[in-house]
Amino acid sequence: METTMDCCENRLATSRRGFLLGGASFAAWAYLPKFARAADGRDPRLIVVLLRGALDGLATVAPVGDPDYAGLHGSIALTSEGPHAATMLDSFFALHPSMPEFARMYREKQAAVIHAVSTPYRDRSHFDGQDVLESGFAGPGRVQSGWLNRALEGLPKGEHVTSGLAVGATTPLVLRGVAPTVGWAPVNLPPAADDTAARLLDLYQHRDPALASALSQGLQLEKTALGDDMKARPGGNNVAAMRLVARGATKVMAADDGPRIAALAFDGWDTHANEGGPVGRLAQLLSGLDGALGEFQSGLGERWRDTVVVVATEFGRTARINGTEGTDHGNGTIALLAGGAVKGGRVIADWPGLKSANLYEGRDLAPTTDLRAALKGILRDHLGIGETVLAKNVFPDSAQVKPMQGLVG
């Protein structure tokens, strides 16, 4: 049906991946000015935003029309009336009031929601869930490359990737792998790191000129993407970092010879306690995400019309709040789409309902849509990647998961 209607394990996952300075990282692939599909007058761009920590989809896009929702989400449930009222997207779903930019894009039919969505993963470990989200495999620990990296290899033949540049404390797994990456640099380099980078450059100028050139490009991209006025200040937080990193990304992607594909990762979405409803901790995080989406649109300018932004997380959170007014690790959640190329103004959902008998394992929103189906639909219709490549290489062993139709146009 389509209707218009901080835990220990997470800290371990963060340490294993490397800390993301300021709560965010950015990675981008550099393209020639002409994209492989430029013959049809389009110059498509794709931005993937990963929310690490598991987003409460029921608190972000609330099914206020479901009679069981308010009782399950209790004190943090959104309502369509009163102070801090949620924005009704249709007669059934309401958007968190901290996301006015997304609400505007939705009204302009440049944003959409996919609800009751999930990866194939069901075991509620942040690290394994993120591994599945970024690797594109059905289970964790399978590979050290990401689905977006493999998608890059499957682009139609033509004038496309010449080199890869990544900026961030770590390159997200989703962009790691076998496609050519020639440069990497950490966001907001501290003085000691600047000294280390200079010594590495001097060393490799003599031993490996090609690698030295790559490192130099990476450092230059870092300076371009995050100018002095945009670097995280002491005492900053994830909310500010989301907007700043998005602003830096668009400065690079808007150029004629800039990257066409990018991935960003935002930490801090693990809301076990004091999640808050229309105001509070989650509201602040959603405000940062909403600001980042606004930065994408304003920064990309005319490029926005050919852009798709996908926002996804490793899994959802429990339907019922816990004793500390938070939510625990769950399953079904939401994915958000934004961009001028999105066929928006709708919530896409095969809604399972929130009665106890309908909850997954009696506790979670039951997933009814495979996230890979949405990603396949975007990669096929926006970037021209064939279904066979998607099923065998990008998302291996996923032939049974068919691409969603009509997400972009």
Short mmCIF file of C-alpha atoms in Angstrom, two decimals:
data_model
loop_
_atom_site.label_atom_id
_atom_site.label_comp_id
_atom_site.label_asym_id
_atom_site.label_seq_id
_atom_site.Cartn_x
_atom_site.Cartn_y
_atom_site.Cartn_z
CA MET A 1 0.00 0.00 0.00
CA GLU A 2 1.17 3.52 -0.67
CA THR A 3 -0.44 6.10 1.53
CA THR A 4 -0.25 9.84 1.42
CA MET A 5 -1.72 9.43 4.69
CA ASP A 6 24.52 5.95 24.68
CA CYS A 7 25.19 2.52 25.25
CA CYS A 8 28.46 0.60 25.74
CA GLU A 9 28.16 -1.34 22.54
CA ASN A 10 27.68 1.84 20.54
CA ARG A 11 30.83 3.35 22.07
CA LEU A 12 32.66 0.18 21.04
CA ALA A 13 31.33 0.54 17.51
CA THR A 14 32.51 4.14 17.40
CA SER A 15 35.98 3.24 18.61
CA ARG A 16 36.26 0.44 16.07
CA ARG A 17 35.34 2.75 13.21
CA GLY A 18 37.35 5.73 14.41
CA PHE A 19 35.95 8.83 16.06
CA LEU A 20 34.10 11.26 13.82
CA LEU A 21 35.27 14.72 14.82
CA GLY A 22 32.40 17.06 15.60
CA GLY A 23 29.95 14.18 15.20
CA ALA A 24 30.14 14.04 11.43
CA SER A 25 32.25 12.92 8.50
CA PHE A 26 32.14 13.47 4.76
CA ALA A 27 33.44 11.37 1.90
CA ALA A 28 33.13 12.13 -1.80
CA TRP A 29 34.02 10.66 -5.17
CA ALA A 30 35.48 13.05 -7.73
CA TYR A 31 33.95 12.95 -11.22
CA LEU A 32 34.71 14.52 -14.56
CA PRO A 33 32.34 17.35 -15.47
CA LYS A 34 30.38 15.08 -17.81
CA PHE A 35 28.52 12.33 -16.01
CA ALA A 36 27.79 9.04 -17.73
CA ARG A 37 24.16 10.05 -18.32
CA ALA A 38 24.76 13.65 -19.39
CA ALA A 39 23.42 12.85 -22.88
CA ASP A 40 19.84 13.18 -21.56
CA GLY A 41 20.55 16.65 -20.22
CA ARG A 42 20.88 15.53 -16.61
CA ASP A 43 23.89 15.74 -14.35
CA PRO A 44 22.73 13.59 -11.40
CA ARG A 45 24.16 13.80 -7.91
CA LEU A 46 23.58 11.38 -5.06
CA ILE A 47 24.18 12.10 -1.37
CA VAL A 48 23.84 9.32 1.20
CA VAL A 49 23.43 10.41 4.83
CA LEU A 50 23.92 7.72 7.49
CA LEU A 51 22.47 8.32 10.96
CA ARG A 52 24.50 6.16 13.33
CA GLY A 53 22.86 5.09 16.56
CA ALA A 54 19.40 4.08 15.26
CA LEU A 55 16.73 6.67 14.53
CA ASP A 56 13.31 6.50 16.18
CA GLY A 57 11.18 6.53 13.05
CA LEU A 58 7.94 6.58 15.05
CA ALA A 59 9.04 9.82 16.71
CA THR A 60 10.25 11.43 13.48
CA VAL A 61 7.32 10.60 11.20
CA ALA A 62 4.59 9.68 13.66
CA PRO A 63 1.59 7.53 12.69
CA VAL A 64 -0.80 9.75 14.64
CA GLY A 65 -3.70 8.10 12.83
CA ASP A 66 -2.86 4.70 14.33
CA PRO A 67 -5.00 4.26 17.47
CA ASP A 68 -2.20 2.40 19.26
CA TYR A 69 0.56 4.94 18.66
CA ALA A 70 -0.09 7.39 21.51
CA GLY A 71 -0.28 4.66 24.15
CA LEU A 72 3.00 3.08 23.05
CA HIS A 73 5.04 6.27 22.74
CA GLY A 74 3.49 7.79 25.84
CA SER A 75 4.98 11.07 27.02
CA ILE A 76 7.10 11.52 23.89
CA ALA A 77 4.30 10.89 21.37
CA LEU A 78 3.72 13.63 18.81
CA THR A 79 0.32 15.24 18.37
CA SER A 80 -1.20 17.32 15.59
CA GLU A 81 -2.57 19.93 17.99
CA GLY A 82 -1.43 22.10 20.85
CA PRO A 83 2.04 23.54 21.58
CA HIS A 84 4.81 22.21 19.32
CA ALA A 85 2.29 20.44 17.09
CA ALA A 86 3.64 18.06 14.49
CA THR A 87 3.18 18.88 10.80
CA MET A 88 0.55 16.70 9.19
CA LEU A 89 1.90 15.15 6.00
CA ASP A 90 -1.46 13.56 5.22
CA SER A 91 -4.40 12.28 7.25
CA PHE A 92 -2.33 9.57 8.98
CA PHE A 93 1.34 10.60 9.31
CA ALA A 94 2.80 13.69 10.99
CA LEU A 95 6.34 15.08 10.77
CA HIS A 96 8.35 16.17 13.80
CA PRO A 97 8.08 19.95 14.27
CA SER A 98 11.89 20.31 14.28
CA MET A 99 12.00 19.64 10.52
CA PRO A 100 10.46 22.68 8.77
CA GLU A 101 12.88 22.48 5.82
CA PHE A 102 11.90 18.89 5.09
CA ALA A 103 8.21 19.83 5.52
CA ARG A 104 8.63 22.58 2.92
CA MET A 105 10.39 20.21 0.51
CA TYR A 106 7.58 17.71 1.06
CA ARG A 107 4.96 20.34 0.17
CA GLU A 108 6.98 21.21 -2.93
CA LYS A 109 7.03 17.49 -3.83
CA GLN A 110 10.81 17.32 -3.44
CA ALA A 111 10.82 15.05 -0.39
CA ALA A 112 9.29 11.71 0.53
CA VAL A 113 9.20 9.28 3.44
CA ILE A 114 9.52 5.49 3.29
CA HIS A 115 8.06 4.08 6.51
CA ALA A 116 8.28 0.65 8.17
CA VAL A 117 11.60 0.13 6.37
CA SER A 118 14.68 -1.79 7.47
CA THR A 119 17.78 -3.56 6.27
CA PRO A 120 17.66 -7.39 6.50
CA TYR A 121 19.39 -7.21 9.90
CA ARG A 122 17.29 -8.05 13.00
CA ASP A 123 19.63 -8.55 16.00
CA ARG A 124 19.90 -4.97 17.38
CA SER A 125 23.70 -4.58 17.58
CA HIS A 126 24.77 -1.10 16.48
CA PHE A 127 28.06 -2.23 15.03
CA ASP A 128 26.63 -5.18 13.11
CA GLY A 129 23.62 -3.14 12.04
CA GLN A 130 25.83 -0.40 10.66
CA ASP A 131 27.95 -3.02 8.93
CA VAL A 132 24.89 -4.38 7.12
CA LEU A 133 23.61 -0.89 6.30
CA GLU A 134 26.91 0.13 4.73
CA SER A 135 28.13 -3.13 3.22
CA GLY A 136 24.89 -3.97 1.41
CA PHE A 137 25.07 -7.63 2.43
CA ALA A 138 22.27 -9.43 4.26
CA GLY A 139 24.46 -10.14 7.29
CA PRO A 140 27.40 -8.55 9.12
CA GLY A 141 31.10 -9.24 8.75
CA ARG A 142 30.97 -10.25 5.11
CA VAL A 143 33.21 -7.76 3.32
CA GLN A 144 35.33 -4.66 3.75
CA SER A 145 33.75 -2.76 0.88
CA GLY A 146 30.52 -0.79 0.76
CA TRP A 147 27.52 -0.91 -1.56
CA LEU A 148 27.99 2.67 -2.74
CA ASN A 149 31.59 1.95 -3.69
CA ARG A 150 30.49 -1.12 -5.66
CA ALA A 151 27.69 0.89 -7.27
CA LEU A 152 30.32 3.30 -8.53
CA GLU A 153 31.97 0.42 -10.38
CA GLY A 154 28.65 -0.50 -11.95
CA LEU A 155 27.91 2.91 -13.47
CA PRO A 156 27.19 2.92 -17.21
CA LYS A 157 30.27 3.23 -19.34
CA GLY A 158 31.16 6.78 -20.20
CA GLU A 159 32.99 9.74 -18.76
CA HIS A 160 32.83 9.10 -15.07
CA VAL A 161 35.14 8.38 -12.15
CA THR A 162 38.74 9.46 -12.48
CA SER A 163 39.68 9.52 -8.81
CA GLY A 164 38.25 9.46 -5.33
CA LEU A 165 38.66 12.00 -2.57
CA ALA A 166 37.47 11.43 0.97
CA VAL A 167 37.25 13.88 3.84
CA GLY A 168 36.49 12.63 7.32
CA ALA A 169 37.94 11.06 10.42
CA THR A 170 37.21 7.72 8.76
CA THR A 171 35.91 6.92 5.32
CA PRO A 172 32.50 5.28 5.88
CA LEU A 173 32.38 1.59 4.94
CA VAL A 174 29.65 2.41 2.43
CA LEU A 175 32.32 4.17 0.30
CA ARG A 176 35.20 1.81 1.05
CA GLY A 177 36.43 -0.87 -1.26
CA VAL A 178 37.78 -1.62 -4.66
CA ALA A 179 36.96 1.53 -6.62
CA PRO A 180 39.85 4.02 -6.97
CA THR A 181 40.37 6.22 -3.94
CA VAL A 182 43.34 8.55 -4.23
CA GLY A 183 43.09 10.86 -1.27
CA TRP A 184 41.85 11.04 2.30
CA ALA A 185 42.11 13.74 4.95
CA PRO A 186 40.54 14.16 8.39
CA VAL A 187 37.96 16.86 8.99
CA ASN A 188 39.12 19.83 11.09
CA LEU A 189 42.74 18.78 11.42
CA PRO A 190 44.30 19.79 14.74
CA PRO A 191 47.76 21.44 14.60
CA ALA A 192 49.52 18.17 15.43
CA ALA A 193 47.78 16.45 12.55
CA ASP A 194 48.76 19.29 10.22
CA ASP A 195 52.43 18.73 11.18
CA THR A 196 52.08 14.98 10.63
CA ALA A 197 50.48 15.53 7.23
CA ALA A 198 53.31 17.87 6.21
CA ARG A 199 55.91 15.27 7.18
CA LEU A 200 54.04 12.58 5.25
CA LEU A 201 53.89 14.80 2.20
CA ASP A 202 57.64 15.40 2.36
CA LEU A 203 58.30 11.68 2.77
CA TYR A 204 56.10 10.59 -0.11
CA GLN A 205 57.33 13.28 -2.48
CA HIS A 206 60.49 11.18 -2.75
CA ARG A 207 59.13 7.65 -2.32
CA ASP A 208 55.75 7.77 -4.06
CA PRO A 209 54.95 10.97 -5.98
CA ALA A 210 51.50 9.67 -6.99
CA LEU A 211 50.50 9.05 -3.37
CA ALA A 212 51.95 12.42 -2.36
CA SER A 213 49.78 14.09 -4.99
CA ALA A 214 46.74 12.21 -3.72
CA LEU A 215 47.39 13.24 -0.13
CA SER A 216 47.86 16.85 -1.20
CA GLN A 217 44.52 16.77 -3.04
CA GLY A 218 42.82 15.34 0.01
CA LEU A 219 44.20 18.04 2.28
CA GLN A 220 43.17 20.74 -0.17
CA LEU A 221 39.63 19.35 -0.34
CA GLU A 222 39.48 19.46 3.45
CA LYS A 223 40.39 23.15 3.40
CA THR A 224 37.84 23.88 0.68
CA ALA A 225 35.00 21.91 2.26
CA LEU A 226 35.58 23.26 5.76
CA GLY A 227 36.85 26.82 5.68
CA ASP A 228 38.07 28.60 8.79
CA ASP A 229 34.61 30.07 9.43
CA MET A 230 33.04 26.61 9.37
CA LYS A 231 35.35 24.57 11.58
CA ALA A 232 33.90 23.12 14.76
CA ARG A 233 34.69 25.30 17.78
CA PRO A 234 35.33 23.96 21.28
CA GLY A 235 32.02 23.19 22.95
CA GLY A 236 30.31 22.55 19.62
CA ASN A 237 27.83 19.74 19.19
CA ASN A 238 26.46 17.31 16.65
CA VAL A 239 23.66 19.69 15.67
CA ALA A 240 26.05 22.40 14.52
CA ALA A 241 28.38 19.85 12.93
CA MET A 242 25.64 18.48 10.68
CA ARG A 243 24.98 21.85 9.09
CA LEU A 244 28.67 22.72 8.79
CA VAL A 245 29.65 19.45 7.14
CA ALA A 246 26.69 19.65 4.76
CA ARG A 247 27.65 23.21 3.85
CA GLY A 248 31.21 22.13 3.18
CA ALA A 249 30.07 19.18 1.09
CA THR A 250 27.93 21.35 -1.16
CA LYS A 251 30.78 23.82 -1.71
CA VAL A 252 32.69 20.99 -3.34
CA MET A 253 29.79 19.20 -5.06
CA ALA A 254 28.35 22.32 -6.69
CA ALA A 255 31.46 22.80 -8.84
CA ASP A 256 31.35 21.69 -12.47
CA ASP A 257 34.27 19.35 -11.81
CA GLY A 258 33.20 18.44 -8.28
CA PRO A 259 32.09 15.07 -6.94
CA ARG A 260 28.75 13.65 -8.02
CA ILE A 261 28.44 11.03 -5.27
CA ALA A 262 29.01 11.64 -1.57
CA ALA A 263 28.43 9.95 1.77
CA LEU A 264 28.10 11.61 5.17
CA ALA A 265 27.81 9.96 8.57
CA PHE A 266 26.24 11.62 11.60
CA ASP A 267 26.64 10.09 15.07
CA GLY A 268 24.60 10.40 18.25
CA TRP A 269 21.15 8.96 17.44
CA ASP A 270 21.11 6.38 20.25
CA THR A 271 18.21 7.67 22.41
CA HIS A 272 17.90 5.15 25.25
CA ALA A 273 17.03 7.82 27.83
CA ASN A 274 15.38 11.25 27.81
CA GLU A 275 14.67 11.10 24.10
CA GLY A 276 12.12 13.88 24.32
CA GLY A 277 9.06 14.40 22.20
CA PRO A 278 8.46 17.59 20.20
CA VAL A 279 11.23 19.21 22.26
CA GLY A 280 14.34 17.66 23.79
CA ARG A 281 17.33 15.64 22.68
CA LEU A 282 15.87 14.02 19.55
CA ALA A 283 14.32 17.34 18.55
CA GLN A 284 17.76 18.95 18.61
CA LEU A 285 19.27 16.19 16.47
CA LEU A 286 16.43 16.39 13.96
CA SER A 287 16.91 20.14 13.79
CA GLY A 288 20.54 19.58 12.83
CA LEU A 289 19.56 17.03 10.18
CA ASP A 290 16.89 19.37 8.83
CA GLY A 291 19.43 22.18 8.67
CA ALA A 292 21.80 19.91 6.73
CA LEU A 293 19.08 19.18 4.18
CA GLY A 294 18.49 22.91 3.81
CA GLU A 295 22.22 23.44 3.28
CA PHE A 296 22.23 20.82 0.51
CA GLN A 297 19.47 22.61 -1.36
CA SER A 298 20.80 26.14 -0.98
CA GLY A 299 24.43 25.16 -1.57
CA LEU A 300 23.81 23.07 -4.67
CA GLY A 301 21.72 25.75 -6.33
CA GLU A 302 20.69 24.68 -9.82
CA ARG A 303 22.34 21.28 -9.21
CA TRP A 304 19.57 20.51 -6.71
CA ARG A 305 17.13 19.65 -9.50
CA ASP A 306 19.28 16.63 -10.41
CA THR A 307 20.02 15.60 -6.82
CA VAL A 308 18.74 12.78 -4.61
CA VAL A 309 19.55 12.74 -0.89
CA VAL A 310 18.94 9.46 0.96
CA VAL A 311 18.83 9.45 4.76
CA ALA A 312 19.05 6.01 6.38
CA THR A 313 19.91 4.42 9.74
CA GLU A 314 20.96 0.95 10.90
CA PHE A 315 17.61 0.07 12.52
CA GLY A 316 14.69 1.61 14.39
CA ARG A 317 13.74 1.75 18.04
CA THR A 318 11.12 0.09 20.19
CA ALA A 319 7.50 1.09 19.74
CA ARG A 320 7.00 1.42 23.50
CA ILE A 321 9.04 3.90 25.52
CA ASN A 322 11.12 2.57 28.40
CA GLY A 323 11.29 3.64 32.04
CA THR A 324 13.70 6.49 31.32
CA GLU A 325 11.47 8.04 28.63
CA GLY A 326 13.68 6.75 25.87
CA THR A 327 13.48 3.93 23.37
CA ASP A 328 15.62 0.82 23.01
CA HIS A 329 17.05 -0.93 19.95
CA GLY A 330 14.37 -1.99 17.51
CA ASN A 331 13.76 -2.80 13.85
CA GLY A 332 11.35 -0.94 11.58
CA THR A 333 12.07 2.75 11.03
CA ILE A 334 12.04 5.35 8.24
CA ALA A 335 14.18 6.40 5.31
CA LEU A 336 13.96 9.97 4.03
CA LEU A 337 14.38 11.14 0.44
CA ALA A 338 14.96 14.73 -0.61
CA GLY A 339 16.06 16.50 -3.76
CA GLY A 340 14.78 18.02 -6.95
CA ALA A 341 14.91 14.63 -8.66
CA VAL A 342 12.67 12.98 -6.03
CA LYS A 343 9.01 12.26 -6.78
CA GLY A 344 7.97 13.62 -3.43
CA GLY A 345 4.98 14.77 -1.48
CA ARG A 346 4.10 11.28 -0.21
CA VAL A 347 4.65 8.78 2.55
CA ILE A 348 5.30 5.35 1.06
CA ALA A 349 4.24 2.66 3.51
CA ASP A 350 2.85 -0.83 3.68
CA TRP A 351 1.67 -0.04 7.19
CA PRO A 352 1.73 -3.09 9.53
CA GLY A 353 -0.12 -1.47 12.44
CA LEU A 354 0.96 -1.10 16.05
CA LYS A 355 -1.27 -3.56 17.85
CA SER A 356 0.70 -5.96 20.06
CA ALA A 357 0.04 -8.85 17.69
CA ASN A 358 1.47 -6.85 14.79
CA LEU A 359 4.70 -5.73 16.45
CA TYR A 360 7.90 -7.53 15.51
CA GLU A 361 8.76 -9.81 18.46
CA GLY A 362 6.11 -7.95 20.42
CA ARG A 363 8.21 -4.78 20.66
CA ASP A 364 9.14 -3.17 17.32
CA LEU A 365 7.47 -1.61 14.32
CA ALA A 366 7.43 -4.55 11.90
CA PRO A 367 9.53 -3.91 8.78
CA THR A 368 7.50 -4.29 5.59
CA THR A 369 9.92 -2.69 3.11
CA ASP A 370 13.51 -3.74 2.50
CA LEU A 371 15.79 -0.70 2.40
CA ARG A 372 17.73 -2.35 -0.41
CA ALA A 373 14.62 -2.13 -2.62
CA ALA A 374 14.57 1.65 -2.22
CA LEU A 375 18.30 1.98 -2.79
CA LYS A 376 18.11 -0.21 -5.86
CA GLY A 377 15.31 1.90 -7.29
CA ILE A 378 17.34 5.07 -6.84
CA LEU A 379 20.56 3.62 -8.23
CA ARG A 380 18.74 2.22 -11.25
CA ASP A 381 16.53 5.18 -12.13
CA HIS A 382 18.83 8.01 -11.02
CA LEU A 383 22.27 6.69 -11.96
CA GLY A 384 21.38 4.12 -14.63
CA ILE A 385 22.84 1.03 -12.95
CA GLY A 386 21.40 -2.21 -14.32
CA GLU A 387 19.28 -4.55 -12.20
CA THR A 388 21.62 -7.50 -12.72
CA VAL A 389 24.58 -5.50 -11.44
CA LEU A 390 22.52 -4.32 -8.47
CA ALA A 391 21.46 -7.85 -7.55
CA LYS A 392 24.83 -9.53 -8.00
CA ASN A 393 27.47 -6.92 -7.22
CA VAL A 394 26.05 -3.92 -5.39
CA PHE A 395 23.72 -5.89 -3.08
CA PRO A 396 24.95 -9.48 -3.52
CA ASP A 397 22.44 -12.34 -3.38
CA SER A 398 19.49 -9.96 -3.42
CA ALA A 399 17.71 -10.95 -6.63
CA GLN A 400 14.50 -11.48 -4.65
CA VAL A 401 14.52 -7.81 -3.60
CA LYS A 402 13.09 -5.89 -6.53
CA PRO A 403 13.88 -2.18 -7.09
CA MET A 404 11.14 0.18 -5.97
CA GLN A 405 9.44 1.95 -8.83
CA GLY A 406 8.89 5.66 -9.24
CA LEU A 407 11.06 7.14 -6.50
CA VAL A 408 12.79 9.55 -8.87
CA GLY A 409 11.81 11.18 -12.09
#
